[in-house]
PDB file of N, CA, C and O in Angstrom:
ATOM      1  N   MET V   1     102.845  78.231  96.431  1.00 54.00           N
ATOM      2  CA  MET V   1     104.303  77.381  96.255  1.00 54.00           C
ATOM      3  C   MET V   1     103.675  76.767  95.446  1.00 54.00           C
ATOM      4  O   MET V   1     102.542  75.799  94.592  1.00 54.00           O
ATOM      5  N   GLY V   2     104.814  76.131  94.594  1.00 78.00           N
ATOM      6  CA  GLY V   2     104.822  75.230  93.883  1.00 78.00           C
ATOM      7  C   GLY V   2     105.744  75.145  92.440  1.00 78.00           C
ATOM      8  O   GLY V   2     105.956  73.956  91.951  1.00 78.00           O
ATOM      9  N   ARG V   3     105.448  75.696  91.798  1.00 87.00           N
ATOM     10  CA  ARG V   3     105.309  76.015  90.079  1.00 87.00           C
ATOM     11  C   ARG V   3     106.880  75.359  89.347  1.00 87.00           C
ATOM     12  O   ARG V   3     106.499  73.952  89.073  1.00 87.00           O
ATOM     13  N   ALA V   4     108.003  75.768  90.041  1.00 93.00           N
ATOM     14  CA  ALA V   4     109.609  76.014  89.676  1.00 93.00           C
ATOM     15  C   ALA V   4     109.588  74.690  90.912  1.00 93.00           C
ATOM     16  O   ALA V   4     110.356  73.554  90.344  1.00 93.00           O
ATOM     17  N   GLY V   5     109.511  74.216  91.967  1.00 94.00           N
ATOM     18  CA  GLY V   5     109.688  73.319  92.811  1.00 94.00           C
ATOM     19  C   GLY V   5     109.161  71.798  91.523  1.00 94.00           C
ATOM     20  O   GLY V   5     109.758  71.134  91.577  1.00 94.00           O
ATOM     21  N   LYS V   6     107.853  71.699  91.451  1.00 94.00           N
ATOM     22  CA  LYS V   6     106.963  70.847  91.199  1.00 94.00           C
ATOM     23  C   LYS V   6     108.241  70.549  89.206  1.00 94.00           C
ATOM     24  O   LYS V   6     107.999  69.125  89.007  1.00 94.00           O
ATOM     25  N   ALA V   7     107.614  71.540  88.966  1.00 96.00           N
ATOM     26  CA  ALA V   7     108.850  71.780  87.417  1.00 96.00           C
ATOM     27  C   ALA V   7     110.194  70.505  87.839  1.00 96.00           C
ATOM     28  O   ALA V   7     111.014  70.256  86.696  1.00 96.00           O
ATOM     29  N   LEU V   8     110.870  71.868  88.221  1.00 97.00           N
ATOM     30  CA  LEU V   8     112.158  71.093  88.243  1.00 97.00           C
ATOM     31  C   LEU V   8     112.233  69.893  89.221  1.00 97.00           C
ATOM     32  O   LEU V   8     112.987  69.000  89.024  1.00 97.00           O
ATOM     33  N   LYS V   9     111.444  69.572  89.919  1.00 96.00           N
ATOM     34  CA  LYS V   9     111.508  67.831  90.425  1.00 96.00           C
ATOM     35  C   LYS V   9     111.319  66.718  89.466  1.00 96.00           C
ATOM     36  O   LYS V   9     111.800  65.904  89.117  1.00 96.00           O
ATOM     37  N   GLN V  10     110.337  66.813  88.781  1.00 97.00           N
ATOM     38  CA  GLN V  10     110.302  65.950  87.479  1.00 97.00           C
ATOM     39  C   GLN V  10     111.143  65.985  86.911  1.00 97.00           C
ATOM     40  O   GLN V  10     111.009  64.981  85.878  1.00 97.00           O
ATOM     41  N   VAL V  11     111.713  67.169  85.534  1.00 98.00           N
ATOM     42  CA  VAL V  11     113.304  67.010  85.548  1.00 98.00           C
ATOM     43  C   VAL V  11     114.087  66.615  85.648  1.00 98.00           C
ATOM     44  O   VAL V  11     114.781  65.576  85.646  1.00 98.00           O
ATOM     45  N   LEU V  12     114.619  67.049  87.461  1.00 98.00           N
ATOM     46  CA  LEU V  12     115.676  66.598  87.970  1.00 98.00           C
ATOM     47  C   LEU V  12     115.293  65.061  87.601  1.00 98.00           C
ATOM     48  O   LEU V  12     116.046  64.202  87.820  1.00 98.00           O
ATOM     49  N   GLU V  13     114.387  63.950  88.178  1.00 98.00           N
ATOM     50  CA  GLU V  13     114.460  62.461  88.446  1.00 98.00           C
ATOM     51  C   GLU V  13     113.922  62.049  86.559  1.00 98.00           C
ATOM     52  O   GLU V  13     114.550  61.287  86.828  1.00 98.00           O
ATOM     53  N   LYS V  14     113.674  62.918  85.509  1.00 97.00           N
ATOM     54  CA  LYS V  14     112.996  62.259  84.541  1.00 97.00           C
ATOM     55  C   LYS V  14     115.091  62.090  83.697  1.00 97.00           C
ATOM     56  O   LYS V  14     114.493  60.781  82.950  1.00 97.00           O
ATOM     57  N   TYR V  15     115.121  63.268  83.806  1.00 98.00           N
ATOM     58  CA  TYR V  15     116.199  63.480  83.122  1.00 98.00           C
ATOM     59  C   TYR V  15     118.228  62.925  84.199  1.00 98.00           C
ATOM     60  O   TYR V  15     118.885  62.726  83.681  1.00 98.00           O
ATOM     61  N   GLY V  16     117.345  62.376  84.836  1.00 98.00           N
ATOM     62  CA  GLY V  16     119.254  61.353  86.066  1.00 98.00           C
ATOM     63  C   GLY V  16     119.671  63.103  87.116  1.00 98.00           C
ATOM     64  O   GLY V  16     120.966  62.164  87.324  1.00 98.00           O
ATOM     65  N   ILE V  17     119.462  63.544  86.792  1.00 98.00           N
ATOM     66  CA  ILE V  17     120.309  65.040  87.013  1.00 98.00           C
ATOM     67  C   ILE V  17     120.579  65.191  88.572  1.00 98.00           C
ATOM     68  O   ILE V  17     119.214  64.613  89.336  1.00 98.00           O
ATOM     69  N   THR V  18     121.025  64.935  89.569  1.00 98.00           N
ATOM     70  CA  THR V  18     120.752  64.971  90.995  1.00 98.00           C
ATOM     71  C   THR V  18     121.521  66.812  91.567  1.00 98.00           C
ATOM     72  O   THR V  18     121.456  67.495  89.918  1.00 98.00           O
ATOM     73  N   GLN V  19     120.456  66.400  92.402  1.00 97.00           N
ATOM     74  CA  GLN V  19     120.409  68.145  93.150  1.00 97.00           C
ATOM     75  C   GLN V  19     121.780  68.601  92.925  1.00 97.00           C
ATOM     76  O   GLN V  19     121.757  70.060  92.795  1.00 97.00           O
ATOM     77  N   ASN V  20     123.263  68.051  93.935  1.00 98.00           N
ATOM     78  CA  ASN V  20     124.378  67.851  94.111  1.00 98.00           C
ATOM     79  C   ASN V  20     124.401  68.046  92.779  1.00 98.00           C
ATOM     80  O   ASN V  20     125.658  69.435  92.563  1.00 98.00           O
ATOM     81  N   ARG V  21     124.596  67.452  91.672  1.00 98.00           N
ATOM     82  CA  ARG V  21     124.841  68.660  90.225  1.00 98.00           C
ATOM     83  C   ARG V  21     124.038  69.384  89.557  1.00 98.00           C
ATOM     84  O   ARG V  21     125.335  71.007  89.104  1.00 98.00           O
ATOM     85  N   LEU V  22     123.441  69.883  89.861  1.00 98.00           N
ATOM     86  CA  LEU V  22     122.822  71.189  89.788  1.00 98.00           C
ATOM     87  C   LEU V  22     122.727  72.960  90.773  1.00 98.00           C
ATOM     88  O   LEU V  22     123.160  73.289  89.603  1.00 98.00           O
ATOM     89  N   ALA V  23     122.915  71.742  91.832  1.00 98.00           N
ATOM     90  CA  ALA V  23     123.270  72.477  92.254  1.00 98.00           C
ATOM     91  C   ALA V  23     124.993  73.236  92.928  1.00 98.00           C
ATOM     92  O   ALA V  23     124.830  74.764  92.722  1.00 98.00           O
ATOM     93  N   VAL V  24     125.481  72.323  92.074  1.00 98.00           N
ATOM     94  CA  VAL V  24     127.198  72.561  91.911  1.00 98.00           C
ATOM     95  C   VAL V  24     127.979  73.704  90.067  1.00 98.00           C
ATOM     96  O   VAL V  24     128.250  74.538  90.313  1.00 98.00           O
ATOM     97  N   THR V  25     126.363  73.552  89.004  1.00 98.00           N
ATOM     98  CA  THR V  25     126.757  73.426  88.009  1.00 98.00           C
ATOM     99  C   THR V  25     126.083  75.238  88.157  1.00 98.00           C
ATOM    100  O   THR V  25     127.116  75.632  87.198  1.00 98.00           O
ATOM    101  N   MET V  26     126.099  75.484  88.820  1.00 97.00           N
ATOM    102  CA  MET V  26     124.296  76.410  89.352  1.00 97.00           C
ATOM    103  C   MET V  26     125.855  77.623  89.831  1.00 97.00           C
ATOM    104  O   MET V  26     125.772  79.069  90.764  1.00 97.00           O
ATOM    105  N   GLY V  27     126.079  77.309  91.654  1.00 97.00           N
ATOM    106  CA  GLY V  27     127.412  77.960  92.151  1.00 97.00           C
ATOM    107  C   GLY V  27     126.500  77.793  93.499  1.00 97.00           C
ATOM    108  O   GLY V  27     126.634  78.792  93.937  1.00 97.00           O
ATOM    109  N   VAL V  28     125.628  77.631  93.994  1.00 97.00           N
ATOM    110  CA  VAL V  28     124.765  77.607  95.517  1.00 97.00           C
ATOM    111  C   VAL V  28     124.337  76.290  95.632  1.00 97.00           C
ATOM    112  O   VAL V  28     125.446  75.162  95.095  1.00 97.00           O
ATOM    113  N   GLY V  29     124.548  76.029  96.691  1.00 96.00           N
ATOM    114  CA  GLY V  29     124.532  74.610  97.936  1.00 96.00           C
ATOM    115  C   GLY V  29     123.754  74.331  97.311  1.00 96.00           C
ATOM    116  O   GLY V  29     122.416  74.538  97.254  1.00 96.00           O
ATOM    117  N   ARG V  30     124.098  72.975  97.679  1.00 96.00           N
ATOM    118  CA  ARG V  30     122.441  71.966  97.604  1.00 96.00           C
ATOM    119  C   ARG V  30     121.652  72.306  97.981  1.00 96.00           C
ATOM    120  O   ARG V  30     120.050  71.594  97.649  1.00 96.00           O
ATOM    121  N   SER V  31     121.366  72.575  99.685  1.00 97.00           N
ATOM    122  CA  SER V  31     120.448  72.749 100.405  1.00 97.00           C
ATOM    123  C   SER V  31     119.508  74.121  99.719  1.00 97.00           C
ATOM    124  O   SER V  31     118.025  73.715  99.817  1.00 97.00           O
ATOM    125  N   ASN V  32     119.805  74.522  99.023  1.00 97.00           N
ATOM    126  CA  ASN V  32     118.773  75.986  97.885  1.00 97.00           C
ATOM    127  C   ASN V  32     118.090  75.258  97.417  1.00 97.00           C
ATOM    128  O   ASN V  32     117.288  74.479  96.797  1.00 97.00           O
ATOM    129  N   VAL V  33     119.079  74.289  96.213  1.00 97.00           N
ATOM    130  CA  VAL V  33     118.189  73.273  95.733  1.00 97.00           C
ATOM    131  C   VAL V  33     117.215  72.369  96.449  1.00 97.00           C
ATOM    132  O   VAL V  33     115.500  71.876  95.666  1.00 97.00           O
ATOM    133  N   HIS V  34     117.490  71.889  97.426  1.00 97.00           N
ATOM    134  CA  HIS V  34     116.969  70.606  98.023  1.00 97.00           C
ATOM    135  C   HIS V  34     115.014  71.557  98.162  1.00 97.00           C
ATOM    136  O   HIS V  34     114.649  70.765  98.613  1.00 97.00           O
ATOM    137  N   ARG V  35     115.757  72.240  99.128  1.00 97.00           N
ATOM    138  CA  ARG V  35     114.126  74.085  99.137  1.00 97.00           C
ATOM    139  C   ARG V  35     112.950  73.909  98.412  1.00 97.00           C
ATOM    140  O   ARG V  35     112.406  73.930  98.761  1.00 97.00           O
ATOM    141  N   TRP V  36     113.820  73.717  97.053  1.00 96.00           N
ATOM    142  CA  TRP V  36     112.900  74.111  96.170  1.00 96.00           C
ATOM    143  C   TRP V  36     112.681  73.074  95.430  1.00 96.00           C
ATOM    144  O   TRP V  36     110.781  73.204  95.143  1.00 96.00           O
ATOM    145  N   VAL V  37     112.660  71.667  94.547  1.00 96.00           N
ATOM    146  CA  VAL V  37     112.650  70.510  94.877  1.00 96.00           C
ATOM    147  C   VAL V  37     111.538  70.007  96.193  1.00 96.00           C
ATOM    148  O   VAL V  37     110.239  70.096  95.001  1.00 96.00           O
ATOM    149  N   TYR V  38     111.732  70.449  96.896  1.00 95.00           N
ATOM    150  CA  TYR V  38     111.056  69.893  98.060  1.00 95.00           C
ATOM    151  C   TYR V  38     109.302  70.615  98.551  1.00 95.00           C
ATOM    152  O   TYR V  38     108.843  70.600  99.864  1.00 95.00           O
ATOM    153  N   GLU V  39     109.162  72.335  97.760  1.00 93.00           N
ATOM    154  CA  GLU V  39     108.131  72.819  98.127  1.00 93.00           C
ATOM    155  C   GLU V  39     108.761  73.729  99.271  1.00 93.00           C
ATOM    156  O   GLU V  39     107.624  74.290  99.300  1.00 93.00           O
ATOM    157  N   ILE V  40     109.555  73.603 100.105  1.00 94.00           N
ATOM    158  CA  ILE V  40     109.903  74.243 101.111  1.00 94.00           C
ATOM    159  C   ILE V  40     110.173  75.983 100.811  1.00 94.00           C
ATOM    160  O   ILE V  40     109.966  76.643 101.629  1.00 94.00           O
ATOM    161  N   THR V  41     110.777  76.570 100.255  1.00 94.00           N
ATOM    162  CA  THR V  41     110.951  78.173  99.548  1.00 94.00           C
ATOM    163  C   THR V  41     110.925  77.516  97.503  1.00 94.00           C
ATOM    164  O   THR V  41     110.824  77.422  97.266  1.00 94.00           O
ATOM    165  N   ASP V  42     110.024  78.724  97.056  1.00 93.00           N
ATOM    166  CA  ASP V  42     110.310  79.195  96.489  1.00 93.00           C
ATOM    167  C   ASP V  42     110.935  79.870  95.394  1.00 93.00           C
ATOM    168  O   ASP V  42     111.597  80.755  96.636  1.00 93.00           O
ATOM    169  N   PRO V  43     111.788  79.789  94.140  1.00 94.00           N
ATOM    170  CA  PRO V  43     112.852  80.284  93.853  1.00 94.00           C
ATOM    171  C   PRO V  43     112.498  81.609  93.667  1.00 94.00           C
ATOM    172  O   PRO V  43     111.874  82.016  93.342  1.00 94.00           O
ATOM    173  N   VAL V  44     114.058  82.781  94.207  1.00 94.00           N
ATOM    174  CA  VAL V  44     113.213  83.528  93.347  1.00 94.00           C
ATOM    175  C   VAL V  44     113.597  84.229  91.930  1.00 94.00           C
ATOM    176  O   VAL V  44     114.375  83.575  91.460  1.00 94.00           O
ATOM    177  N   ALA V  45     112.823  84.997  91.177  1.00 93.00           N
ATOM    178  CA  ALA V  45     112.904  85.007  89.814  1.00 93.00           C
ATOM    179  C   ALA V  45     114.605  84.902  88.614  1.00 93.00           C
ATOM    180  O   ALA V  45     114.644  83.734  88.418  1.00 93.00           O
ATOM    181  N   GLU V  46     115.035  85.463  89.931  1.00 95.00           N
ATOM    182  CA  GLU V  46     117.142  85.320  89.300  1.00 95.00           C
ATOM    183  C   GLU V  46     116.902  83.786  89.761  1.00 95.00           C
ATOM    184  O   GLU V  46     117.293  83.226  88.465  1.00 95.00           O
ATOM    185  N   ALA V  47     116.589  82.927  90.497  1.00 96.00           N
ATOM    186  CA  ALA V  47     116.862  81.928  90.620  1.00 96.00           C
ATOM    187  C   ALA V  47     116.359  80.999  89.069  1.00 96.00           C
ATOM    188  O   ALA V  47     116.837  79.882  88.956  1.00 96.00           O
ATOM    189  N   VAL V  48     115.089  80.941  89.206  1.00 96.00           N
ATOM    190  CA  VAL V  48     114.461  80.364  87.774  1.00 96.00           C
ATOM    191  C   VAL V  48     116.006  80.522  86.494  1.00 96.00           C
ATOM    192  O   VAL V  48     115.448  79.152  85.981  1.00 96.00           O
ATOM    193  N   LEU V  49     115.359  81.699  86.598  1.00 96.00           N
ATOM    194  CA  LEU V  49     117.253  81.676  85.669  1.00 96.00           C
ATOM    195  C   LEU V  49     117.806  81.114  85.492  1.00 96.00           C
ATOM    196  O   LEU V  49     118.667  80.586  84.543  1.00 96.00           O
ATOM    197  N   GLY V  50     118.490  81.192  86.771  1.00 97.00           N
ATOM    198  CA  GLY V  50     119.994  80.730  87.427  1.00 97.00           C
ATOM    199  C   GLY V  50     119.503  78.298  87.228  1.00 97.00           C
ATOM    200  O   GLY V  50     120.496  78.251  87.018  1.00 97.00           O
ATOM    201  N   ILE V  51     118.612  78.229  87.603  1.00 98.00           N
ATOM    202  CA  ILE V  51     118.240  77.147  86.783  1.00 98.00           C
ATOM    203  C   ILE V  51     118.074  76.330  85.705  1.00 98.00           C
ATOM    204  O   ILE V  51     118.286  74.929  85.387  1.00 98.00           O
ATOM    205  N   ARG V  52     117.008  77.279  85.167  1.00 97.00           N
ATOM    206  CA  ARG V  52     117.120  76.853  83.486  1.00 97.00           C
ATOM    207  C   ARG V  52     118.644  77.408  83.046  1.00 97.00           C
ATOM    208  O   ARG V  52     119.385  75.929  81.907  1.00 97.00           O
ATOM    209  N   ASP V  53     119.597  78.123  83.567  1.00 98.00           N
ATOM    210  CA  ASP V  53     121.113  77.825  83.146  1.00 98.00           C
ATOM    211  C   ASP V  53     122.320  77.046  83.431  1.00 98.00           C
ATOM    212  O   ASP V  53     122.587  76.454  82.845  1.00 98.00           O
ATOM    213  N   GLY V  54     121.705  76.480  84.621  1.00 98.00           N
ATOM    214  CA  GLY V  54     122.480  75.544  84.836  1.00 98.00           C
ATOM    215  C   GLY V  54     121.468  73.961  84.313  1.00 98.00           C
ATOM    216  O   GLY V  54     122.378  73.272  83.911  1.00 98.00           O
ATOM    217  N   LEU V  55     120.045  73.885  84.377  1.00 98.00           N
ATOM    218  CA  LEU V  55     120.372  72.272  83.153  1.00 98.00           C
ATOM    219  C   LEU V  55     120.780  72.844  82.329  1.00 98.00           C
ATOM    220  O   LEU V  55     121.131  71.390  81.601  1.00 98.00           O
ATOM    221  N   LYS V  56     120.509  73.905  80.680  1.00 98.00           N
ATOM    222  CA  LYS V  56     121.321  74.126  80.034  1.00 98.00           C
ATOM    223  C   LYS V  56     122.533  73.105  79.936  1.00 98.00           C
ATOM    224  O   LYS V  56     123.192  73.060  79.020  1.00 98.00           O
ATOM    225  N   LYS V  57     123.717  73.510  80.651  1.00 98.00           N
ATOM    226  CA  LYS V  57     124.587  73.554  81.014  1.00 98.00           C
ATOM    227  C   LYS V  57     125.091  72.084  80.660  1.00 98.00           C
ATOM    228  O   LYS V  57     125.406  71.003  80.566  1.00 98.00           O
ATOM    229  N   ILE V  58     123.618  71.455  81.578  1.00 98.00           N
ATOM    230  CA  ILE V  58     124.027  69.738  81.567  1.00 98.00           C
ATOM    231  C   ILE V  58     123.043  68.783  80.553  1.00 98.00           C
ATOM    232  O   ILE V  58     123.582  67.876  80.258  1.00 98.00           O
ATOM    233  N   ASN V  59     122.176  69.545  80.637  1.00 98.00           N
ATOM    234  CA  ASN V  59     121.477  68.612  79.294  1.00 98.00           C
ATOM    235  C   ASN V  59     120.057  69.475  78.635  1.00 98.00           C
ATOM    236  O   ASN V  59     119.082  69.981  79.304  1.00 98.00           O
ATOM    237  N   PRO V  60     120.407  70.114  77.841  1.00 97.00           N
ATOM    238  CA  PRO V  60     119.146  71.071  77.043  1.00 97.00           C
ATOM    239  C   PRO V  60     118.100  71.034  76.759  1.00 97.00           C
ATOM    240  O   PRO V  60     116.700  71.221  77.145  1.00 97.00           O
ATOM    241  N   ASP V  61     118.184  70.047  77.332  1.00 97.00           N
ATOM    242  CA  ASP V  61     116.543  69.341  76.875  1.00 97.00           C
ATOM    243  C   ASP V  61     115.855  69.506  78.483  1.00 97.00           C
ATOM    244  O   ASP V  61     114.745  69.271  77.929  1.00 97.00           O
ATOM    245  N   ALA V  62     116.666  69.014  79.545  1.00 98.00           N
ATOM    246  CA  ALA V  62     115.785  68.815  80.558  1.00 98.00           C
ATOM    247  C   ALA V  62     116.005  70.513  80.574  1.00 98.00           C
ATOM    248  O   ALA V  62     115.104  71.653  81.664  1.00 98.00           O
ATOM    249  N   ALA V  63     116.189  72.173  80.555  1.00 97.00           N
ATOM    250  CA  ALA V  63     116.398  72.745  80.675  1.00 97.00           C
ATOM    251  C   ALA V  63     115.370  73.624  79.817  1.00 97.00           C
ATOM    252  O   ALA V  63     114.760  74.664  80.739  1.00 97.00           O
ATOM    253  N   GLU V  64     114.595  72.796  78.866  1.00 97.00           N
ATOM    254  CA  GLU V  64     113.931  72.833  77.808  1.00 97.00           C
ATOM    255  C   GLU V  64     112.250  72.124  77.977  1.00 97.00           C
ATOM    256  O   GLU V  64     111.385  73.661  77.872  1.00 97.00           O
ATOM    257  N   GLU V  65     112.493  71.602  78.922  1.00 97.00           N
ATOM    258  CA  GLU V  65     111.340  71.084  79.787  1.00 97.00           C
ATOM    259  C   GLU V  65     111.114  71.858  81.151  1.00 97.00           C
ATOM    260  O   GLU V  65     109.655  71.933  81.278  1.00 97.00           O
ATOM    261  N   PHE V  66     112.042  71.987  81.524  1.00 97.00           N
ATOM    262  CA  PHE V  66     111.804  72.638  83.362  1.00 97.00           C
ATOM    263  C   PHE V  66     110.796  74.204  82.018  1.00 97.00           C
ATOM    264  O   PHE V  66     109.632  74.219  82.922  1.00 97.00           O
ATOM    265  N   THR V  67     111.657  74.399  81.083  1.00 96.00           N
ATOM    266  CA  THR V  67     110.615  76.191  81.269  1.00 96.00           C
ATOM    267  C   THR V  67     110.515  75.773  80.801  1.00 96.00           C
ATOM    268  O   THR V  67     108.415  76.651  81.063  1.00 96.00           O
ATOM    269  N   GLN V  68     109.350  75.358  80.265  1.00 95.00           N
ATOM    270  CA  GLN V  68     107.943  74.088  79.888  1.00 95.00           C
ATOM    271  C   GLN V  68     106.362  74.319  80.320  1.00 95.00           C
ATOM    272  O   GLN V  68     105.945  74.598  80.392  1.00 95.00           O
ATOM    273  N   LEU V  69     107.653  73.584  81.150  1.00 95.00           N
ATOM    274  CA  LEU V  69     106.331  73.148  82.858  1.00 95.00           C
ATOM    275  C   LEU V  69     106.342  74.437  83.531  1.00 95.00           C
ATOM    276  O   LEU V  69     105.571  74.057  83.909  1.00 95.00           O
ATOM    277  N   TYR V  70     107.518  74.834  83.757  1.00 93.00           N
ATOM    278  CA  TYR V  70     107.178  76.133  84.535  1.00 93.00           C
ATOM    279  C   TYR V  70     106.180  77.342  83.713  1.00 93.00           C
ATOM    280  O   TYR V  70     105.028  77.578  84.378  1.00 93.00           O
ATOM    281  N   TRP V  71     107.029  76.842  83.059  1.00 90.00           N
ATOM    282  CA  TRP V  71     105.494  78.571  82.250  1.00 90.00           C
ATOM    283  C   TRP V  71     103.809  78.526  82.320  1.00 90.00           C
ATOM    284  O   TRP V  71     102.730  79.311  81.708  1.00 90.00           O
ATOM    285  N   ASN V  72     103.980  76.527  81.534  1.00 87.00           N
ATOM    286  CA  ASN V  72     102.465  75.993  81.310  1.00 87.00           C
ATOM    287  C   ASN V  72     102.098  75.910  81.709  1.00 87.00           C
ATOM    288  O   ASN V  72     100.737  75.044  82.298  1.00 87.00           O
ATOM    289  N   ALA V  73     102.951  74.895  83.776  1.00 60.00           N
ATOM    290  CA  ALA V  73     101.941  74.940  84.264  1.00 60.00           C
ATOM    291  C   ALA V  73     100.685  75.875  84.904  1.00 60.00           C
ATOM    292  O   ALA V  73     100.849  77.305  84.840  1.00 60.00           O
ATOM    293  N   PRO V  74     100.031  75.424  85.517  1.00 58.00           N
ATOM    294  CA  PRO V  74      98.612  76.693  86.049  1.00 58.00           C
ATOM    295  C   PRO V  74      98.532  76.756  87.185  1.00 58.00           C
ATOM    296  O   PRO V  74      99.489  76.349  88.373  1.00 58.00           O
ATOM    297  N   SER V  75      98.347  78.244  87.080  1.00 53.00           N
ATOM    298  CA  SER V  75      98.640  79.194  88.705  1.00 53.00           C
ATOM    299  C   SER V  75      97.764  78.117  89.673  1.00 53.00           C
ATOM    300  O   SER V  75      96.949  77.191  89.919  1.00 53.00           O
ATOM    301  N   GLU V  76      98.204  77.938  90.992  1.00 52.00           N
ATOM    302  CA  GLU V  76      97.432  77.974  91.722  1.00 52.00           C
ATOM    303  C   GLU V  76      96.366  78.050  92.452  1.00 52.00           C
ATOM    304  O   GLU V  76      95.530  77.855  92.800  1.00 52.00           O
ATOM    305  N   ASP V  77      95.524  79.542  91.950  1.00 49.00           N
ATOM    306  CA  ASP V  77      94.748  79.753  91.709  1.00 49.00           C
ATOM    307  C   ASP V  77      93.914  79.201  91.112  1.00 49.00           C
ATOM    308  O   ASP V  77      92.633  78.694  90.932  1.00 49.00           O
ATOM    309  N   GLU V  78      94.631  78.638  89.847  1.00 50.00           N
ATOM    310  CA  GLU V  78      94.091  78.819  89.051  1.00 50.00           C
ATOM    311  C   GLU V  78      92.998  76.799  88.968  1.00 50.00           C
ATOM    312  O   GLU V  78      92.394  76.352  88.718  1.00 50.00           O
ATOM    313  N   GLN V  79      93.597  76.343  89.824  1.00 49.00           N
ATOM    314  CA  GLN V  79      93.735  75.508  90.724  1.00 49.00           C
ATOM    315  C   GLN V  79      92.511  74.818  91.273  1.00 49.00           C
ATOM    316  O   GLN V  79      92.089  74.013  91.633  1.00 49.00           O
ATOM    317  N   ASP V  80      92.055  75.818  91.749  1.00 46.00           N
ATOM    318  CA  ASP V  80      90.940  75.287  93.237  1.00 46.00           C
ATOM    319  C   ASP V  80      89.777  76.352  92.430  1.00 46.00           C
ATOM    320  O   ASP V  80      89.955  76.594  91.565  1.00 46.00           O
TER     321      ASP V  80
END
């Protein structure tokens, strides 16, 4: 688990975006965003795109950074 959640948590904190604001923008429940941020569940691929699109509506720089962190983060296999 984790790549999307780690990237999302970092971006939300850096840009001062609340979980609720992202959830409302994406049209999902805040509990979904909470589960992603705290790595309880991983977002499916479609949700990762939704996160990117939601962040883009709020702050394009945040969306760009999320994308970079997500795609450039080492996988869990590479960390071991």
